């Protein structure tokens, strides 16, 4: 089994906020992510698929095709968006955290990968923080 990873990048704004909490508590828990007028991150997304290299091409999956699928279904929707308001696959009642995003991106992509299997979705929100999802 070989694991192939494609990286894509996008920039997006969000706000993390719990209505039932005071502004102080939201600030304390979410920090800058609770900013009233939104704020942004430069995200890095890693999509890993797994399978056996094809005998003729030597590919687990054509990395260009994988890039096109990810761009069409994920990056075009997320890039320069407001993650709380603009994206059809992010429900409005869900906090757009890195943790929730990896699960939602998995759901969007899983059925679109052909000829191999989706293995993981990894999303870096900052240099030092990322979340990773393996489908369960
Ligand atoms: Ni944030």
Tab-separated table of N, CA and C and ligand atoms in Angstrom:
chain	number	residue	atom	x	y	z
A	1	UNK	N	0.849	-1.205	0.000
A	1	UNK	CA	0.000	0.000	0.000
A	1	UNK	C	0.876	1.243	0.000
A	2	UNK	N	0.581	2.150	-0.912
A	2	UNK	CA	1.344	3.399	-1.001
A	2	UNK	C	0.415	4.576	-0.736
A	3	UNK	N	0.937	5.559	-0.041
A	3	UNK	CA	0.163	6.747	0.325
A	3	UNK	C	0.649	7.930	-0.502
A	4	UNK	N	-0.275	8.586	-1.170
A	4	UNK	CA	0.055	9.730	-2.017
A	4	UNK	C	-0.647	10.974	-1.471
A	5	UNK	N	0.125	12.050	-1.325
A	5	UNK	CA	-0.464	13.269	-0.746
A	5	UNK	C	-0.374	14.436	-1.710
A	6	UNK	N	-1.478	15.147	-1.813
A	6	UNK	CA	-1.535	16.385	-2.595
A	6	UNK	C	-1.750	17.542	-1.625
A	7	UNK	N	-0.984	18.611	-1.791
A	7	UNK	CA	-1.172	19.785	-0.945
A	7	UNK	C	-1.862	20.887	-1.731
A	8	UNK	N	-2.802	21.553	-1.105
A	8	UNK	CA	-3.429	22.739	-1.689
A	8	UNK	C	-3.481	23.808	-0.609
A	9	UNK	N	-3.582	25.051	-1.020
A	9	UNK	CA	-3.665	26.135	-0.041
A	9	UNK	C	-4.905	26.983	-0.273
A	10	UNK	N	-5.420	27.561	0.796
A	10	UNK	CA	-6.497	28.539	0.648
A	10	UNK	C	-6.458	29.523	1.814
A	11	UNK	N	-7.080	30.675	1.588
A	11	UNK	CA	-7.167	31.707	2.630
A	11	UNK	C	-8.641	31.935	2.916
A	12	UNK	N	-8.984	31.989	4.199
A	12	UNK	CA	-10.400	32.173	4.524
A	12	UNK	C	-10.549	32.840	5.883
A	13	UNK	N	-11.728	33.462	6.055
A	13	UNK	CA	-12.046	34.126	7.318
A	13	UNK	C	-13.019	33.269	8.120
A	14	UNK	N	-12.983	33.443	9.420
A	14	UNK	CA	-13.979	32.766	10.250
A	14	UNK	C	-14.138	33.484	11.575
A	15	UNK	N	-15.122	33.032	12.315
A	15	UNK	CA	-15.297	33.491	13.696
A	15	UNK	C	-15.797	32.304	14.508
A	16	UNK	N	-15.166	32.103	15.656
A	16	UNK	CA	-15.613	31.056	16.574
A	16	UNK	C	-16.305	31.746	17.743
A	17	UNK	N	-17.523	31.327	18.012
A	17	UNK	CA	-18.339	32.075	18.968
A	17	UNK	C	-19.431	31.167	19.515
A	18	UNK	N	-19.634	31.207	20.817
A	18	UNK	CA	-20.775	30.505	21.434
A	18	UNK	C	-21.741	31.565	21.953
A	19	UNK	N	-22.947	31.567	21.370
A	19	UNK	CA	-23.937	32.608	21.672
A	19	UNK	C	-24.252	32.722	23.161
A	20	UNK	N	-24.300	31.572	23.820
A	20	UNK	CA	-24.697	31.560	25.230
A	20	UNK	C	-23.611	32.083	26.167
A	21	UNK	N	-22.427	32.340	25.656
A	21	UNK	CA	-21.336	32.822	26.508
A	21	UNK	C	-21.201	34.338	26.412
A	22	UNK	N	-20.591	34.917	27.443
A	22	UNK	CA	-20.280	36.351	27.421
A	22	UNK	C	-19.149	36.604	26.415
A	23	UNK	N	-18.992	37.888	26.083
A	23	UNK	CA	-17.884	38.246	25.191
A	23	UNK	C	-16.540	37.864	25.831
A	24	UNK	N	-16.428	38.074	27.135
A	24	UNK	CA	-15.180	37.762	27.850
A	24	UNK	C	-14.848	36.275	27.735
A	25	UNK	N	-15.883	35.456	27.950
A	25	UNK	CA	-15.620	34.017	27.891
A	25	UNK	C	-15.264	33.576	26.465
A	26	UNK	N	-15.961	34.118	25.461
A	26	UNK	CA	-15.620	33.795	24.070
A	26	UNK	C	-14.175	34.177	23.754
A	27	UNK	N	-13.790	35.344	24.221
A	27	UNK	CA	-12.410	35.818	24.017
A	27	UNK	C	-11.402	34.901	24.695
A	28	UNK	N	-11.770	34.515	25.916
A	28	UNK	CA	-10.856	33.679	26.705
A	28	UNK	C	-10.639	32.319	26.023
A	29	UNK	N	-11.735	31.732	25.519
A	29	UNK	CA	-11.639	30.385	24.933
A	29	UNK	C	-11.104	30.442	23.496
A	30	UNK	N	-11.603	31.365	22.701
A	30	UNK	CA	-11.288	31.356	21.261
A	30	UNK	C	-10.217	32.360	20.843
A	31	UNK	N	-9.821	33.266	21.737
A	31	UNK	CA	-8.775	34.235	21.411
A	31	UNK	C	-9.145	35.080	20.205
A	32	UNK	N	-8.199	35.264	19.282
A	32	UNK	CA	-8.444	36.094	18.097
A	32	UNK	C	-9.542	35.525	17.209
A	33	UNK	N	-9.759	34.222	17.291
A	33	UNK	CA	-10.800	33.599	16.464
A	33	UNK	C	-12.194	34.077	16.860
A	34	UNK	N	-12.328	34.753	18.022
A	34	UNK	CA	-13.625	35.302	18.432
A	34	UNK	C	-13.796	36.754	17.992
A	35	UNK	N	-12.850	37.267	17.237
A	35	UNK	CA	-12.906	38.659	16.794
A	35	UNK	C	-14.253	38.997	16.133
A	36	UNK	N	-14.920	40.065	16.620
A	36	UNK	CA	-16.265	40.402	16.140
A	36	UNK	C	-16.311	40.601	14.618
A	37	UNK	N	-15.287	41.222	14.061
A	37	UNK	CA	-15.271	41.494	12.614
A	37	UNK	C	-14.470	40.457	11.838
A	38	UNK	N	-14.495	39.235	12.314
A	38	UNK	CA	-13.832	38.119	11.649
A	38	UNK	C	-12.307	38.259	11.695
A	39	UNK	N	-11.646	37.193	11.303
A	39	UNK	CA	-10.217	37.265	11.022
A	39	UNK	C	-9.872	36.080	10.135
A	40	UNK	N	-8.657	36.073	9.589
A	40	UNK	CA	-8.358	35.073	8.569
A	40	UNK	C	-7.196	34.175	8.904
A	41	UNK	N	-7.131	33.069	8.165
A	41	UNK	CA	-5.988	32.163	8.268
A	41	UNK	C	-5.519	31.801	6.859
A	42	UNK	N	-4.227	31.515	6.739
A	42	UNK	CA	-3.682	30.954	5.501
A	42	UNK	C	-3.592	29.446	5.722
A	43	UNK	N	-4.569	28.752	5.205
A	43	UNK	CA	-4.665	27.316	5.461
A	43	UNK	C	-3.835	26.510	4.465
A	44	UNK	N	-3.344	25.377	4.941
A	44	UNK	CA	-2.698	24.401	4.064
A	44	UNK	C	-3.443	23.084	4.228
A	45	UNK	N	-3.883	22.525	3.106
A	45	UNK	CA	-4.699	21.308	3.135
A	45	UNK	C	-3.917	20.161	2.490
A	46	UNK	N	-3.844	19.036	3.181
A	46	UNK	CA	-3.137	17.857	2.663
A	46	UNK	C	-4.142	16.718	2.507
A	47	UNK	N	-4.280	16.249	1.272
A	47	UNK	CA	-5.208	15.161	0.991
A	47	UNK	C	-4.375	13.930	0.670
A	48	UNK	N	-4.545	12.878	1.446
A	48	UNK	CA	-3.765	11.664	1.212
A	48	UNK	C	-4.680	10.537	0.754
A	49	UNK	N	-4.295	9.903	-0.361
A	49	UNK	CA	-5.018	8.723	-0.851
A	49	UNK	C	-4.082	7.526	-0.742
A	50	UNK	N	-4.681	6.331	-0.748
A	50	UNK	CA	-3.850	5.127	-0.641
A	50	UNK	C	-4.293	4.074	-1.638
A	51	UNK	N	-3.334	3.266	-2.057
A	51	UNK	CA	-3.637	2.197	-2.999
A	51	UNK	C	-2.338	1.577	-3.482
A	52	UNK	N	-2.466	0.718	-4.466
A	52	UNK	CA	-1.264	0.124	-5.048
A	52	UNK	C	-0.970	0.821	-6.374
A	53	UNK	N	0.292	1.118	-6.652
A	53	UNK	CA	0.619	1.761	-7.931
A	53	UNK	C	0.144	0.914	-9.115
A	54	UNK	N	-0.474	1.575	-10.071
A	54	UNK	CA	-0.976	0.912	-11.283
A	54	UNK	C	0.210	0.348	-12.062
A	55	UNK	N	0.096	-0.882	-12.593
A	55	UNK	CA	1.250	-1.488	-13.280
A	55	UNK	C	1.767	-0.681	-14.471
A	56	UNK	N	0.877	0.022	-15.191
A	56	UNK	CA	1.348	0.783	-16.357
A	56	UNK	C	1.821	2.184	-16.008
A	57	UNK	N	1.027	2.902	-15.215
A	57	UNK	CA	1.379	4.301	-14.924
A	57	UNK	C	2.327	4.426	-13.739
A	58	UNK	N	2.296	3.445	-12.837
A	58	UNK	CA	3.061	3.587	-11.596
A	58	UNK	C	2.409	4.533	-10.608
A	59	UNK	N	1.201	4.983	-10.921
A	59	UNK	CA	0.475	5.935	-10.062
A	59	UNK	C	-0.490	5.213	-9.132
A	60	UNK	N	-0.579	5.674	-7.900
A	60	UNK	CA	-1.703	5.296	-7.033
A	60	UNK	C	-2.943	6.007	-7.573
A	61	UNK	N	-2.734	7.279	-7.890
A	61	UNK	CA	-3.762	8.094	-8.541
A	61	UNK	C	-3.011	9.199	-9.251
A	62	UNK	N	-3.528	9.663	-10.364
A	62	UNK	CA	-2.889	10.778	-11.047
A	62	UNK	C	-2.973	12.022	-10.143
A	63	UNK	N	-1.830	12.529	-9.703
A	63	UNK	CA	-1.813	13.629	-8.732
A	63	UNK	C	-2.438	14.903	-9.308
A	64	UNK	N	-2.367	15.040	-10.626
A	64	UNK	CA	-3.000	16.193	-11.278
A	64	UNK	C	-4.521	16.087	-11.182
A	65	UNK	N	-5.028	14.868	-11.436
A	65	UNK	CA	-6.468	14.635	-11.323
A	65	UNK	C	-6.920	14.888	-9.898
A	66	UNK	N	-6.159	14.388	-8.934
A	66	UNK	CA	-6.490	14.608	-7.528
A	66	UNK	C	-6.543	16.107	-7.235
A	67	UNK	N	-5.558	16.841	-7.741
A	67	UNK	CA	-5.538	18.295	-7.549
A	67	UNK	C	-6.775	18.960	-8.147
A	68	UNK	N	-7.182	18.512	-9.351
A	68	UNK	CA	-8.358	19.106	-10.005
A	68	UNK	C	-9.623	18.852	-9.190
A	69	UNK	N	-9.760	17.631	-8.674
A	69	UNK	CA	-10.943	17.282	-7.871
A	69	UNK	C	-10.992	18.146	-6.607
A	70	UNK	N	-9.844	18.274	-5.948
A	70	UNK	CA	-9.799	19.052	-4.703
A	70	UNK	C	-10.070	20.525	-4.985
A	71	UNK	N	-9.512	21.034	-6.082
A	71	UNK	CA	-9.741	22.443	-6.422
A	71	UNK	C	-11.220	22.690	-6.702
A	72	UNK	N	-11.816	21.797	-7.502
A	72	UNK	CA	-13.205	22.003	-7.915
A	72	UNK	C	-14.171	21.924	-6.730
A	73	UNK	N	-14.006	20.914	-5.894
A	73	UNK	CA	-15.010	20.662	-4.858
A	73	UNK	C	-14.701	21.325	-3.521
A	74	UNK	N	-13.450	21.676	-3.290
A	74	UNK	CA	-13.081	22.219	-1.972
A	74	UNK	C	-12.491	23.634	-2.081
A	75	UNK	N	-11.390	23.761	-2.808
A	75	UNK	CA	-10.661	25.027	-2.788
A	75	UNK	C	-11.485	26.169	-3.381
A	76	UNK	N	-12.173	25.911	-4.485
A	76	UNK	CA	-12.968	26.989	-5.090
A	76	UNK	C	-14.059	27.482	-4.157
A	77	UNK	N	-14.531	26.597	-3.281
A	77	UNK	CA	-15.575	27.003	-2.330
A	77	UNK	C	-14.996	27.699	-1.097
A	78	UNK	N	-13.807	27.281	-0.674
A	78	UNK	CA	-13.259	27.802	0.578
A	78	UNK	C	-12.375	29.034	0.395
A	79	UNK	N	-11.676	29.112	-0.731
A	79	UNK	CA	-10.666	30.154	-0.882
A	79	UNK	C	-11.302	31.549	-0.902
A	80	UNK	N	-10.781	32.424	-0.059
A	80	UNK	CA	-11.269	33.792	0.091
A	80	UNK	C	-12.750	33.838	0.457
A	81	UNK	N	-13.173	32.862	1.242
A	81	UNK	CA	-14.571	32.844	1.700
A	81	UNK	C	-14.636	33.204	3.175
A	82	UNK	N	-15.865	33.394	3.626
A	82	UNK	CA	-16.151	33.473	5.052
A	82	UNK	C	-16.691	32.089	5.429
A	83	UNK	N	-15.947	31.354	6.220
A	83	UNK	CA	-16.296	29.952	6.498
A	83	UNK	C	-17.596	29.833	7.301
A	84	UNK	N	-17.991	30.888	8.012
A	84	UNK	CA	-19.242	30.854	8.766
A	84	UNK	C	-20.460	31.037	7.867
A	85	UNK	N	-20.278	31.729	6.735
A	85	UNK	CA	-21.447	32.162	5.957
A	85	UNK	C	-21.512	31.659	4.524
A	86	UNK	N	-20.377	31.416	3.902
A	86	UNK	CA	-20.355	31.296	2.438
A	86	UNK	C	-20.329	29.888	1.858
A	87	UNK	N	-20.044	28.886	2.664
A	87	UNK	CA	-19.691	27.580	2.081
A	87	UNK	C	-20.852	26.591	2.235
A	88	UNK	N	-21.325	26.051	1.102
A	88	UNK	CA	-22.531	25.213	1.151
A	88	UNK	C	-22.361	23.947	1.990
A	89	UNK	N	-21.139	23.432	2.128
A	89	UNK	CA	-20.996	22.198	2.905
A	89	UNK	C	-20.593	22.430	4.378
A	90	UNK	N	-20.596	23.688	4.808
A	90	UNK	CA	-20.361	23.974	6.233
A	90	UNK	C	-21.672	24.479	6.846
A	91	UNK	N	-22.355	23.631	7.627
A	91	UNK	CA	-23.629	24.059	8.206
A	91	UNK	C	-23.440	25.268	9.134
A	92	UNK	N	-24.440	26.156	9.145
A	92	UNK	CA	-24.295	27.412	9.882
A	92	UNK	C	-24.248	27.195	11.399
A	93	UNK	N	-24.697	26.038	11.853
A	93	UNK	CA	-24.678	25.784	13.305
A	93	UNK	C	-23.402	25.062	13.754
A	94	UNK	N	-22.439	24.938	12.859
A	94	UNK	CA	-21.191	24.246	13.212
A	94	UNK	C	-20.038	25.247	13.275
A	95	UNK	N	-19.254	25.178	14.358
A	95	UNK	CA	-18.085	26.068	14.475
A	95	UNK	C	-17.072	25.710	13.385
A	96	UNK	N	-16.638	26.680	12.608
A	96	UNK	CA	-15.647	26.371	11.570
A	96	UNK	C	-14.225	26.262	12.144
A	97	UNK	N	-14.057	25.285	13.006
A	97	UNK	CA	-12.724	24.994	13.541
A	97	UNK	C	-11.994	24.071	12.576
A	98	UNK	N	-10.700	23.974	12.746
A	98	UNK	CA	-9.905	23.078	11.912
A	98	UNK	C	-10.399	21.632	12.080
A	99	UNK	N	-10.762	21.286	13.308
A	99	UNK	CA	-11.259	19.927	13.589
A	99	UNK	C	-12.534	19.618	12.803
A	100	UNK	N	-13.490	20.562	12.824
A	100	UNK	CA	-14.734	20.320	12.084
A	100	UNK	C	-14.503	20.355	10.578
A	101	UNK	N	-13.617	21.231	10.133
A	101	UNK	CA	-13.368	21.343	8.689
A	101	UNK	C	-12.813	20.044	8.103
A	102	UNK	N	-11.911	19.375	8.805
A	102	UNK	CA	-11.348	18.142	8.215
A	102	UNK	C	-12.439	17.082	8.024
A	103	UNK	N	-13.398	17.031	8.957
A	103	UNK	CA	-14.490	16.052	8.801
A	103	UNK	C	-15.411	16.424	7.645
A	104	UNK	N	-15.703	17.716	7.521
A	104	UNK	CA	-16.598	18.160	6.439
A	104	UNK	C	-15.934	17.995	5.070
A	105	UNK	N	-14.642	18.267	4.996
A	105	UNK	CA	-13.921	18.109	3.724
A	105	UNK	C	-13.873	16.626	3.346
A	106	UNK	N	-13.657	15.764	4.320
A	106	UNK	CA	-13.682	14.314	4.063
A	106	UNK	C	-14.999	13.910	3.418
A	107	UNK	N	-16.117	14.364	4.021
A	107	UNK	CA	-17.455	14.017	3.519
A	107	UNK	C	-17.634	14.462	2.079
A	108	UNK	N	-17.108	15.633	1.742
A	108	UNK	CA	-17.237	16.155	0.391
A	108	UNK	C	-16.414	15.354	-0.614
A	109	UNK	N	-15.260	14.898	-0.190
A	109	UNK	CA	-14.310	14.307	-1.145
A	109	UNK	C	-14.411	12.795	-1.303
A	110	UNK	N	-14.817	12.107	-0.259
A	110	UNK	CA	-14.693	10.646	-0.231
A	110	UNK	C	-15.255	9.969	-1.481
A	111	UNK	N	-16.468	10.364	-1.876
A	111	UNK	CA	-17.126	9.690	-3.003
A	111	UNK	C	-16.541	10.116	-4.353
A	112	UNK	N	-15.706	11.156	-4.351
A	112	UNK	CA	-15.177	11.655	-5.637
A	112	UNK	C	-13.831	11.046	-6.008
A	113	UNK	N	-13.252	10.309	-5.075
A	113	UNK	CA	-11.963	9.678	-5.341
A	113	UNK	C	-12.212	8.319	-5.997
A	114	UNK	N	-11.626	8.120	-7.178
A	114	UNK	CA	-11.849	6.849	-7.885
A	114	UNK	C	-10.535	6.125	-8.126
A	115	UNK	N	-10.590	4.799	-8.022
A	115	UNK	CA	-9.423	3.980	-8.327
A	115	UNK	C	-8.499	3.766	-7.141
A	116	UNK	N	-8.740	4.472	-6.048
A	116	UNK	CA	-7.986	4.266	-4.811
A	116	UNK	C	-8.871	4.786	-3.674
A	117	UNK	N	-8.308	4.806	-2.476
A	117	UNK	CA	-9.134	5.191	-1.326
A	117	UNK	C	-8.616	6.453	-0.675
A	118	UNK	N	-9.536	7.262	-0.186
A	118	UNK	CA	-9.126	8.417	0.619
A	118	UNK	C	-8.578	7.894	1.946
A	119	UNK	N	-7.412	8.370	2.338
A	119	UNK	CA	-6.803	7.919	3.604
A	119	UNK	C	-6.916	8.962	4.706
A	120	UNK	N	-6.593	10.229	4.386
A	120	UNK	CA	-6.672	11.249	5.431
A	120	UNK	C	-6.809	12.646	4.855
A	121	UNK	N	-7.390	13.492	5.676
A	121	UNK	CA	-7.470	14.918	5.392
A	121	UNK	C	-6.748	15.610	6.529
A	122	UNK	N	-5.732	16.395	6.180
A	122	UNK	CA	-4.993	17.133	7.193
A	122	UNK	C	-5.083	18.612	6.855
A	123	UNK	N	-5.411	19.407	7.846
A	123	UNK	CA	-5.558	20.837	7.614
A	123	UNK	C	-4.737	21.606	8.640
A	124	UNK	N	-3.830	22.439	8.108
A	124	UNK	CA	-3.005	23.289	8.975
A	124	UNK	C	-3.601	24.679	9.020
A	125	UNK	N	-3.900	25.127	10.225
A	125	UNK	CA	-4.466	26.461	10.403
A	125	UNK	C	-3.359	27.488	10.646
A	126	UNK	N	-2.340	27.081	11.366
A	126	UNK	CA	-1.164	27.920	11.595
A	126	UNK	C	0.066	27.025	11.444
A	127	UNK	N	1.217	27.649	11.551
A	127	UNK	CA	2.477	26.917	11.490
A	127	UNK	C	2.504	25.772	12.502
A	128	UNK	N	1.852	25.986	13.632
A	128	UNK	CA	1.985	25.057	14.760
A	128	UNK	C	0.745	24.242	15.088
A	129	UNK	N	-0.353	24.479	14.368
A	129	UNK	CA	-1.597	23.761	14.703
A	129	UNK	C	-2.189	23.119	13.458
A	130	UNK	N	-2.458	21.829	13.552
A	130	UNK	CA	-3.207	21.178	12.481
A	130	UNK	C	-4.093	20.078	13.038
A	131	UNK	N	-5.127	19.737	12.243
A	131	UNK	CA	-6.008	18.626	12.598
A	131	UNK	C	-5.962	17.619	11.462
A	132	UNK	N	-6.186	16.352	11.798
A	132	UNK	CA	-6.109	15.295	10.802
A	132	UNK	C	-7.276	14.337	11.024
A	133	UNK	N	-7.871	13.879	9.930
A	133	UNK	CA	-9.052	12.994	10.024
A	133	UNK	C	-8.870	11.805	9.093
A	134	UNK	N	-9.219	10.613	9.625
A	134	UNK	CA	-9.047	9.369	8.862
A	134	UNK	C	-10.387	8.699	8.559
A	135	UNK	N	-11.462	9.455	8.678
A	135	UNK	CA	-12.767	8.925	8.302
A	135	UNK	C	-13.558	8.288	9.425
A	136	UNK	N	-13.021	8.275	10.631
A	136	UNK	CA	-13.808	7.734	11.756
A	136	UNK	C	-13.370	8.340	13.075
B	1	LIG	NI1	-9.087	31.791	13.741
